[in-house]
Amino acid sequence: MKIKNFTSHLNKNLKWKAKNLQIAASISTHCARHSFATTMVKNGASMKTVGEALTHSNPESTIGYFAGFKEKNKKEIIKYLLSVI
């Protein structure tokens, strides 16, 4: 419950800061996790490494982070991952 309350408080403050800085995008800790995961993959980290960093116990959870990517982005990520293997 403490973690949930802290996260809620943090998200409210992030939204307040974004509004004051005139940032139109919706930001949250959830968005930050997805951005972190995307950055890791784009910089060559494996899905396994990303999953471990996000403390996912199921690899499908990590794969789900990339399900919403546009087809072009998926192809670029796959091409990059294949080039570094």
PDB file of N, CA and C in Angstrom:
ATOM      1  N   MET A   1       0.832  -1.188   0.000  1.00  0.00           N
ATOM      2  CA  MET A   1       0.000   0.000   0.000  1.00  0.00           C
ATOM      3  C   MET A   1       0.888   1.267   0.000  1.00  0.00           C
ATOM      4  N   LYS A   2       2.022   1.205   0.717  1.00  0.00           N
ATOM      5  CA  LYS A   2       2.930   2.349   0.755  1.00  0.00           C
ATOM      6  C   LYS A   2       3.481   2.655  -0.635  1.00  0.00           C
ATOM      7  N   ILE A   3       3.839   1.610  -1.364  1.00  0.00           N
ATOM      8  CA  ILE A   3       4.383   1.806  -2.714  1.00  0.00           C
ATOM      9  C   ILE A   3       3.311   2.395  -3.625  1.00  0.00           C
ATOM     10  N   LYS A   4       2.102   1.888  -3.530  1.00  0.00           N
ATOM     11  CA  LYS A   4       0.999   2.395  -4.353  1.00  0.00           C
ATOM     12  C   LYS A   4       0.738   3.872  -4.050  1.00  0.00           C
ATOM     13  N   ASN A   5       0.729   4.238  -2.777  1.00  0.00           N
ATOM     14  CA  ASN A   5       0.516   5.640  -2.394  1.00  0.00           C
ATOM     15  C   ASN A   5       1.653   6.531  -2.876  1.00  0.00           C
ATOM     16  N   PHE A   6       2.884   6.039  -2.748  1.00  0.00           N
ATOM     17  CA  PHE A   6       4.041   6.815  -3.202  1.00  0.00           C
ATOM     18  C   PHE A   6       3.974   7.039  -4.708  1.00  0.00           C
ATOM     19  N   THR A   7       3.660   5.966  -5.457  1.00  0.00           N
ATOM     20  CA  THR A   7       3.570   6.069  -6.908  1.00  0.00           C
ATOM     21  C   THR A   7       2.481   7.053  -7.317  1.00  0.00           C
ATOM     22  N   SER A   8       1.349   6.989  -6.649  1.00  0.00           N
ATOM     23  CA  SER A   8       0.245   7.909  -6.938  1.00  0.00           C
ATOM     24  C   SER A   8       0.665   9.356  -6.684  1.00  0.00           C
ATOM     25  N   HIS A   9       1.328   9.589  -5.563  1.00  0.00           N
ATOM     26  CA  HIS A   9       1.804  10.928  -5.215  1.00  0.00           C
ATOM     27  C   HIS A   9       2.823  11.416  -6.255  1.00  0.00           C
ATOM     28  N   LEU A  10       3.739  10.535  -6.634  1.00  0.00           N
ATOM     29  CA  LEU A  10       4.758  10.881  -7.622  1.00  0.00           C
ATOM     30  C   LEU A  10       4.115  11.229  -8.964  1.00  0.00           C
ATOM     31  N   ASN A  11       3.143  10.433  -9.406  1.00  0.00           N
ATOM     32  CA  ASN A  11       2.472  10.695 -10.684  1.00  0.00           C
ATOM     33  C   ASN A  11       1.730  12.028 -10.665  1.00  0.00           C
ATOM     34  N   LYS A  12       1.086  12.350  -9.555  1.00  0.00           N
ATOM     35  CA  LYS A  12       0.400  13.642  -9.449  1.00  0.00           C
ATOM     36  C   LYS A  12       1.393  14.786  -9.567  1.00  0.00           C
ATOM     37  N   ASN A  13       2.547  14.646  -8.918  1.00  0.00           N
ATOM     38  CA  ASN A  13       3.571  15.692  -9.000  1.00  0.00           C
ATOM     39  C   ASN A  13       4.170  15.797 -10.398  1.00  0.00           C
ATOM     40  N   LEU A  14       4.357  14.665 -11.067  1.00  0.00           N
ATOM     41  CA  LEU A  14       4.868  14.697 -12.436  1.00  0.00           C
ATOM     42  C   LEU A  14       3.906  15.439 -13.351  1.00  0.00           C
ATOM     43  N   LYS A  15       2.620  15.154 -13.217  1.00  0.00           N
ATOM     44  CA  LYS A  15       1.610  15.821 -14.048  1.00  0.00           C
ATOM     45  C   LYS A  15       1.570  17.324 -13.757  1.00  0.00           C
ATOM     46  N   TRP A  16       1.696  17.692 -12.477  1.00  0.00           N
ATOM     47  CA  TRP A  16       1.704  19.104 -12.089  1.00  0.00           C
ATOM     48  C   TRP A  16       2.918  19.806 -12.698  1.00  0.00           C
ATOM     49  N   LYS A  17       4.094  19.155 -12.603  1.00  0.00           N
ATOM     50  CA  LYS A  17       5.317  19.742 -13.179  1.00  0.00           C
ATOM     51  C   LYS A  17       5.186  19.894 -14.694  1.00  0.00           C
ATOM     52  N   ALA A  18       4.667  18.864 -15.347  1.00  0.00           N
ATOM     53  CA  ALA A  18       4.505  18.918 -16.802  1.00  0.00           C
ATOM     54  C   ALA A  18       3.594  20.073 -17.195  1.00  0.00           C
ATOM     55  N   LYS A  19       2.512  20.247 -16.456  1.00  0.00           N
ATOM     56  CA  LYS A  19       1.586  21.342 -16.753  1.00  0.00           C
ATOM     57  C   LYS A  19       2.271  22.692 -16.583  1.00  0.00           C
ATOM     58  N   ASN A  20       3.029  22.855 -15.491  1.00  0.00           N
ATOM     59  CA  ASN A  20       3.725  24.116 -15.240  1.00  0.00           C
ATOM     60  C   ASN A  20       4.815  24.401 -16.267  1.00  0.00           C
ATOM     61  N   LEU A  21       5.399  23.342 -16.812  1.00  0.00           N
ATOM     62  CA  LEU A  21       6.439  23.504 -17.824  1.00  0.00           C
ATOM     63  C   LEU A  21       5.854  23.509 -19.239  1.00  0.00           C
ATOM     64  N   GLN A  22       4.535  23.491 -19.318  1.00  0.00           N
ATOM     65  CA  GLN A  22       3.806  23.499 -20.581  1.00  0.00           C
ATOM     66  C   GLN A  22       4.191  22.317 -21.478  1.00  0.00           C
ATOM     67  N   ILE A  23       4.330  21.161 -20.849  1.00  0.00           N
ATOM     68  CA  ILE A  23       4.585  19.922 -21.577  1.00  0.00           C
ATOM     69  C   ILE A  23       3.236  19.280 -21.836  1.00  0.00           C
ATOM     70  N   ALA A  24       2.906  19.122 -23.109  1.00  0.00           N
ATOM     71  CA  ALA A  24       1.584  18.620 -23.466  1.00  0.00           C
ATOM     72  C   ALA A  24       1.449  17.112 -23.245  1.00  0.00           C
ATOM     73  N   ALA A  25       2.555  16.398 -23.319  1.00  0.00           N
ATOM     74  CA  ALA A  25       2.506  14.942 -23.186  1.00  0.00           C
ATOM     75  C   ALA A  25       2.114  14.537 -21.773  1.00  0.00           C
ATOM     76  N   SER A  26       1.387  13.446 -21.701  1.00  0.00           N
ATOM     77  CA  SER A  26       1.020  12.887 -20.403  1.00  0.00           C
ATOM     78  C   SER A  26       2.199  12.068 -19.898  1.00  0.00           C
ATOM     79  N   ILE A  27       2.729  12.398 -18.737  1.00  0.00           N
ATOM     80  CA  ILE A  27       3.871  11.673 -18.201  1.00  0.00           C
ATOM     81  C   ILE A  27       3.490  11.008 -16.888  1.00  0.00           C
ATOM     82  N   SER A  28       4.129   9.871 -16.633  1.00  0.00           N
ATOM     83  CA  SER A  28       3.875   9.115 -15.411  1.00  0.00           C
ATOM     84  C   SER A  28       5.022   8.138 -15.197  1.00  0.00           C
ATOM     85  N   THR A  29       5.005   7.475 -14.061  1.00  0.00           N
ATOM     86  CA  THR A  29       6.029   6.461 -13.804  1.00  0.00           C
ATOM     87  C   THR A  29       5.874   5.303 -14.793  1.00  0.00           C
ATOM     88  N   HIS A  30       4.660   5.011 -15.188  1.00  0.00           N
ATOM     89  CA  HIS A  30       4.400   3.951 -16.172  1.00  0.00           C
ATOM     90  C   HIS A  30       5.047   4.310 -17.510  1.00  0.00           C
ATOM     91  N   CYS A  31       4.879   5.547 -17.909  1.00  0.00           N
ATOM     92  CA  CYS A  31       5.493   6.045 -19.143  1.00  0.00           C
ATOM     93  C   CYS A  31       7.018   5.970 -19.032  1.00  0.00           C
ATOM     94  N   ALA A  32       7.548   6.296 -17.873  1.00  0.00           N
ATOM     95  CA  ALA A  32       8.996   6.253 -17.659  1.00  0.00           C
ATOM     96  C   ALA A  32       9.537   4.830 -17.798  1.00  0.00           C
ATOM     97  N   ARG A  33       8.802   3.844 -17.268  1.00  0.00           N
ATOM     98  CA  ARG A  33       9.222   2.436 -17.399  1.00  0.00           C
ATOM     99  C   ARG A  33       9.277   2.023 -18.866  1.00  0.00           C
ATOM    100  N   HIS A  34       8.253   2.403 -19.630  1.00  0.00           N
ATOM    101  CA  HIS A  34       8.224   2.052 -21.048  1.00  0.00           C
ATOM    102  C   HIS A  34       9.349   2.754 -21.804  1.00  0.00           C
ATOM    103  N   SER A  35       9.596   4.005 -21.482  1.00  0.00           N
ATOM    104  CA  SER A  35      10.685   4.750 -22.127  1.00  0.00           C
ATOM    105  C   SER A  35      12.032   4.121 -21.811  1.00  0.00           C
ATOM    106  N   PHE A  36      12.214   3.726 -20.552  1.00  0.00           N
ATOM    107  CA  PHE A  36      13.448   3.072 -20.124  1.00  0.00           C
ATOM    108  C   PHE A  36      13.651   1.770 -20.899  1.00  0.00           C
ATOM    109  N   ALA A  37      12.597   0.961 -20.983  1.00  0.00           N
ATOM    110  CA  ALA A  37      12.687  -0.317 -21.688  1.00  0.00           C
ATOM    111  C   ALA A  37      12.996  -0.103 -23.167  1.00  0.00           C
ATOM    112  N   THR A  38      12.330   0.852 -23.792  1.00  0.00           N
ATOM    113  CA  THR A  38      12.551   1.151 -25.204  1.00  0.00           C
ATOM    114  C   THR A  38      13.984   1.604 -25.442  1.00  0.00           C
ATOM    115  N   THR A  39      14.473   2.475 -24.584  1.00  0.00           N
ATOM    116  CA  THR A  39      15.848   2.973 -24.713  1.00  0.00           C
ATOM    117  C   THR A  39      16.851   1.839 -24.571  1.00  0.00           C
ATOM    118  N   MET A  40      16.599   0.937 -23.620  1.00  0.00           N
ATOM    119  CA  MET A  40      17.503  -0.205 -23.441  1.00  0.00           C
ATOM    120  C   MET A  40      17.559  -1.055 -24.706  1.00  0.00           C
ATOM    121  N   VAL A  41      16.397  -1.383 -25.266  1.00  0.00           N
ATOM    122  CA  VAL A  41      16.360  -2.224 -26.464  1.00  0.00           C
ATOM    123  C   VAL A  41      17.025  -1.510 -27.634  1.00  0.00           C
ATOM    124  N   LYS A  42      16.723  -0.231 -27.809  1.00  0.00           N
ATOM    125  CA  LYS A  42      17.315   0.515 -28.922  1.00  0.00           C
ATOM    126  C   LYS A  42      18.830   0.645 -28.786  1.00  0.00           C
ATOM    127  N   ASN A  43      19.335   0.480 -27.558  1.00  0.00           N
ATOM    128  CA  ASN A  43      20.784   0.550 -27.340  1.00  0.00           C
ATOM    129  C   ASN A  43      21.416  -0.830 -27.241  1.00  0.00           C
ATOM    130  N   GLY A  44      20.665  -1.857 -27.660  1.00  0.00           N
ATOM    131  CA  GLY A  44      21.251  -3.181 -27.797  1.00  0.00           C
ATOM    132  C   GLY A  44      21.000  -4.170 -26.675  1.00  0.00           C
ATOM    133  N   ALA A  45      20.248  -3.798 -25.659  1.00  0.00           N
ATOM    134  CA  ALA A  45      19.971  -4.733 -24.574  1.00  0.00           C
ATOM    135  C   ALA A  45      19.019  -5.827 -25.057  1.00  0.00           C
ATOM    136  N   SER A  46      19.217  -7.014 -24.555  1.00  0.00           N
ATOM    137  CA  SER A  46      18.324  -8.121 -24.921  1.00  0.00           C
ATOM    138  C   SER A  46      17.012  -7.994 -24.154  1.00  0.00           C
ATOM    139  N   MET A  47      15.993  -8.686 -24.657  1.00  0.00           N
ATOM    140  CA  MET A  47      14.701  -8.700 -23.961  1.00  0.00           C
ATOM    141  C   MET A  47      14.874  -9.272 -22.561  1.00  0.00           C
ATOM    142  N   LYS A  48      15.770 -10.250 -22.433  1.00  0.00           N
ATOM    143  CA  LYS A  48      16.023 -10.859 -21.118  1.00  0.00           C
ATOM    144  C   LYS A  48      16.577  -9.815 -20.156  1.00  0.00           C
ATOM    145  N   THR A  49      17.527  -9.028 -20.611  1.00  0.00           N
ATOM    146  CA  THR A  49      18.118  -7.991 -19.772  1.00  0.00           C
ATOM    147  C   THR A  49      17.090  -6.936 -19.388  1.00  0.00           C
ATOM    148  N   VAL A  50      16.276  -6.536 -20.354  1.00  0.00           N
ATOM    149  CA  VAL A  50      15.221  -5.554 -20.091  1.00  0.00           C
ATOM    150  C   VAL A  50      14.248  -6.119 -19.057  1.00  0.00           C
ATOM    151  N   GLY A  51      13.844  -7.364 -19.249  1.00  0.00           N
ATOM    152  CA  GLY A  51      12.924  -7.999 -18.313  1.00  0.00           C
ATOM    153  C   GLY A  51      13.488  -8.054 -16.897  1.00  0.00           C
ATOM    154  N   GLU A  52      14.771  -8.366 -16.785  1.00  0.00           N
ATOM    155  CA  GLU A  52      15.410  -8.403 -15.473  1.00  0.00           C
ATOM    156  C   GLU A  52      15.457  -7.015 -14.845  1.00  0.00           C
ATOM    157  N   ALA A  53      15.757  -5.998 -15.652  1.00  0.00           N
ATOM    158  CA  ALA A  53      15.830  -4.627 -15.138  1.00  0.00           C
ATOM    159  C   ALA A  53      14.466  -4.153 -14.647  1.00  0.00           C
ATOM    160  N   LEU A  54      13.407  -4.628 -15.300  1.00  0.00           N
ATOM    161  CA  LEU A  54      12.051  -4.237 -14.923  1.00  0.00           C
ATOM    162  C   LEU A  54      11.444  -5.198 -13.902  1.00  0.00           C
ATOM    163  N   THR A  55      12.225  -6.167 -13.475  1.00  0.00           N
ATOM    164  CA  THR A  55      11.818  -7.212 -12.521  1.00  0.00           C
ATOM    165  C   THR A  55      10.587  -7.991 -12.977  1.00  0.00           C
ATOM    166  N   HIS A  56      10.543  -8.300 -14.268  1.00  0.00           N
ATOM    167  CA  HIS A  56       9.474  -9.141 -14.797  1.00  0.00           C
ATOM    168  C   HIS A  56       9.819 -10.601 -14.526  1.00  0.00           C
ATOM    169  N   SER A  57       8.878 -11.358 -14.001  1.00  0.00           N
ATOM    170  CA  SER A  57       9.105 -12.782 -13.781  1.00  0.00           C
ATOM    171  C   SER A  57       8.713 -13.598 -15.014  1.00  0.00           C
ATOM    172  N   ASN A  58       7.939 -12.996 -15.901  1.00  0.00           N
ATOM    173  CA  ASN A  58       7.461 -13.674 -17.099  1.00  0.00           C
ATOM    174  C   ASN A  58       7.953 -12.921 -18.337  1.00  0.00           C
ATOM    175  N   PRO A  59       8.670 -13.601 -19.248  1.00  0.00           N
ATOM    176  CA  PRO A  59       9.159 -12.932 -20.463  1.00  0.00           C
ATOM    177  C   PRO A  59       8.047 -12.298 -21.296  1.00  0.00           C
ATOM    178  N   GLU A  60       6.842 -12.850 -21.230  1.00  0.00           N
ATOM    179  CA  GLU A  60       5.718 -12.292 -21.979  1.00  0.00           C
ATOM    180  C   GLU A  60       5.393 -10.870 -21.527  1.00  0.00           C
ATOM    181  N   SER A  61       5.654 -10.571 -20.269  1.00  0.00           N
ATOM    182  CA  SER A  61       5.421  -9.207 -19.764  1.00  0.00           C
ATOM    183  C   SER A  61       6.329  -8.216 -20.478  1.00  0.00           C
ATOM    184  N   THR A  62       7.577  -8.604 -20.668  1.00  0.00           N
ATOM    185  CA  THR A  62       8.538  -7.729 -21.351  1.00  0.00           C
ATOM    186  C   THR A  62       8.151  -7.560 -22.812  1.00  0.00           C
ATOM    187  N   ILE A  63       7.793  -8.645 -23.460  1.00  0.00           N
ATOM    188  CA  ILE A  63       7.391  -8.591 -24.866  1.00  0.00           C
ATOM    189  C   ILE A  63       6.169  -7.684 -25.020  1.00  0.00           C
ATOM    190  N   GLY A  64       5.283  -7.705 -24.050  1.00  0.00           N
ATOM    191  CA  GLY A  64       4.085  -6.869 -24.078  1.00  0.00           C
ATOM    192  C   GLY A  64       4.393  -5.381 -24.110  1.00  0.00           C
ATOM    193  N   TYR A  65       5.552  -4.990 -23.578  1.00  0.00           N
ATOM    194  CA  TYR A  65       5.940  -3.583 -23.604  1.00  0.00           C
ATOM    195  C   TYR A  65       6.096  -3.085 -25.035  1.00  0.00           C
ATOM    196  N   PHE A  66       6.405  -3.985 -25.953  1.00  0.00           N
ATOM    197  CA  PHE A  66       6.686  -3.593 -27.323  1.00  0.00           C
ATOM    198  C   PHE A  66       5.542  -3.921 -28.270  1.00  0.00           C
ATOM    199  N   ALA A  67       4.436  -4.412 -27.729  1.00  0.00           N
ATOM    200  CA  ALA A  67       3.280  -4.772 -28.556  1.00  0.00           C
ATOM    201  C   ALA A  67       2.630  -3.554 -29.200  1.00  0.00           C
ATOM    202  N   GLY A  68       2.724  -2.390 -28.559  1.00  0.00           N
ATOM    203  CA  GLY A  68       2.081  -1.196 -29.075  1.00  0.00           C
ATOM    204  C   GLY A  68       2.918  -0.407 -30.068  1.00  0.00           C
ATOM    205  N   PHE A  69       4.104  -0.898 -30.400  1.00  0.00           N
ATOM    206  CA  PHE A  69       4.974  -0.193 -31.332  1.00  0.00           C
ATOM    207  C   PHE A  69       4.386  -0.226 -32.729  1.00  0.00           C
ATOM    208  N   LYS A  70       4.621   0.817 -33.467  1.00  0.00           N
ATOM    209  CA  LYS A  70       4.252   0.831 -34.876  1.00  0.00           C
ATOM    210  C   LYS A  70       5.104  -0.214 -35.596  1.00  0.00           C
ATOM    211  N   GLU A  71       4.572  -0.745 -36.674  1.00  0.00           N
ATOM    212  CA  GLU A  71       5.262  -1.804 -37.410  1.00  0.00           C
ATOM    213  C   GLU A  71       6.671  -1.379 -37.832  1.00  0.00           C
ATOM    214  N   LYS A  72       6.825  -0.122 -38.246  1.00  0.00           N
ATOM    215  CA  LYS A  72       8.138   0.381 -38.664  1.00  0.00           C
ATOM    216  C   LYS A  72       9.127   0.303 -37.504  1.00  0.00           C
ATOM    217  N   ASN A  73       8.700   0.709 -36.314  1.00  0.00           N
ATOM    218  CA  ASN A  73       9.573   0.680 -35.148  1.00  0.00           C
ATOM    219  C   ASN A  73       9.960  -0.754 -34.785  1.00  0.00           C
ATOM    220  N   LYS A  74       8.992  -1.672 -34.866  1.00  0.00           N
ATOM    221  CA  LYS A  74       9.279  -3.071 -34.561  1.00  0.00           C
ATOM    222  C   LYS A  74      10.351  -3.604 -35.506  1.00  0.00           C
ATOM    223  N   LYS A  75      10.203  -3.299 -36.792  1.00  0.00           N
ATOM    224  CA  LYS A  75      11.171  -3.779 -37.778  1.00  0.00           C
ATOM    225  C   LYS A  75      12.560  -3.198 -37.501  1.00  0.00           C
ATOM    226  N   GLU A  76      12.626  -1.927 -37.145  1.00  0.00           N
ATOM    227  CA  GLU A  76      13.912  -1.300 -36.842  1.00  0.00           C
ATOM    228  C   GLU A  76      14.565  -1.940 -35.626  1.00  0.00           C
ATOM    229  N   ILE A  77      13.777  -2.204 -34.605  1.00  0.00           N
ATOM    230  CA  ILE A  77      14.315  -2.821 -33.385  1.00  0.00           C
ATOM    231  C   ILE A  77      14.796  -4.235 -33.677  1.00  0.00           C
ATOM    232  N   ILE A  78      13.991  -5.012 -34.396  1.00  0.00           N
ATOM    233  CA  ILE A  78      14.383  -6.385 -34.722  1.00  0.00           C
ATOM    234  C   ILE A  78      15.649  -6.387 -35.576  1.00  0.00           C
ATOM    235  N   LYS A  79      15.701  -5.494 -36.574  1.00  0.00           N
ATOM    236  CA  LYS A  79      16.888  -5.395 -37.431  1.00  0.00           C
ATOM    237  C   LYS A  79      18.125  -5.064 -36.598  1.00  0.00           C
ATOM    238  N   TYR A  80      17.986  -4.131 -35.675  1.00  0.00           N
ATOM    239  CA  TYR A  80      19.112  -3.758 -34.832  1.00  0.00           C
ATOM    240  C   TYR A  80      19.542  -4.925 -33.945  1.00  0.00           C
ATOM    241  N   LEU A  81      18.577  -5.588 -33.306  1.00  0.00           N
ATOM    242  CA  LEU A  81      18.912  -6.713 -32.422  1.00  0.00           C
ATOM    243  C   LEU A  81      19.618  -7.825 -33.200  1.00  0.00           C
ATOM    244  N   LEU A  82      19.157  -8.086 -34.417  1.00  0.00           N
ATOM    245  CA  LEU A  82      19.809  -9.114 -35.225  1.00  0.00           C
ATOM    246  C   LEU A  82      21.223  -8.721 -35.636  1.00  0.00           C
ATOM    247  N   SER A  83      21.467  -7.437 -35.805  1.00  0.00           N
ATOM    248  CA  SER A  83      22.796  -6.986 -36.215  1.00  0.00           C
ATOM    249  C   SER A  83      23.828  -7.075 -35.086  1.00  0.00           C
ATOM    250  N   VAL A  84      23.383  -7.108 -33.839  1.00  0.00           N
ATOM    251  CA  VAL A  84      24.333  -7.146 -32.727  1.00  0.00           C
ATOM    252  C   VAL A  84      24.506  -8.539 -32.129  1.00  0.00           C
ATOM    253  N   ILE A  85      23.785  -9.506 -32.703  1.00  0.00           N
ATOM    254  CA  ILE A  85      23.919 -10.888 -32.194  1.00  0.00           C
ATOM    255  C   ILE A  85      25.200 -11.501 -32.688  1.00  0.00           C
TER     256      ILE A  85
END
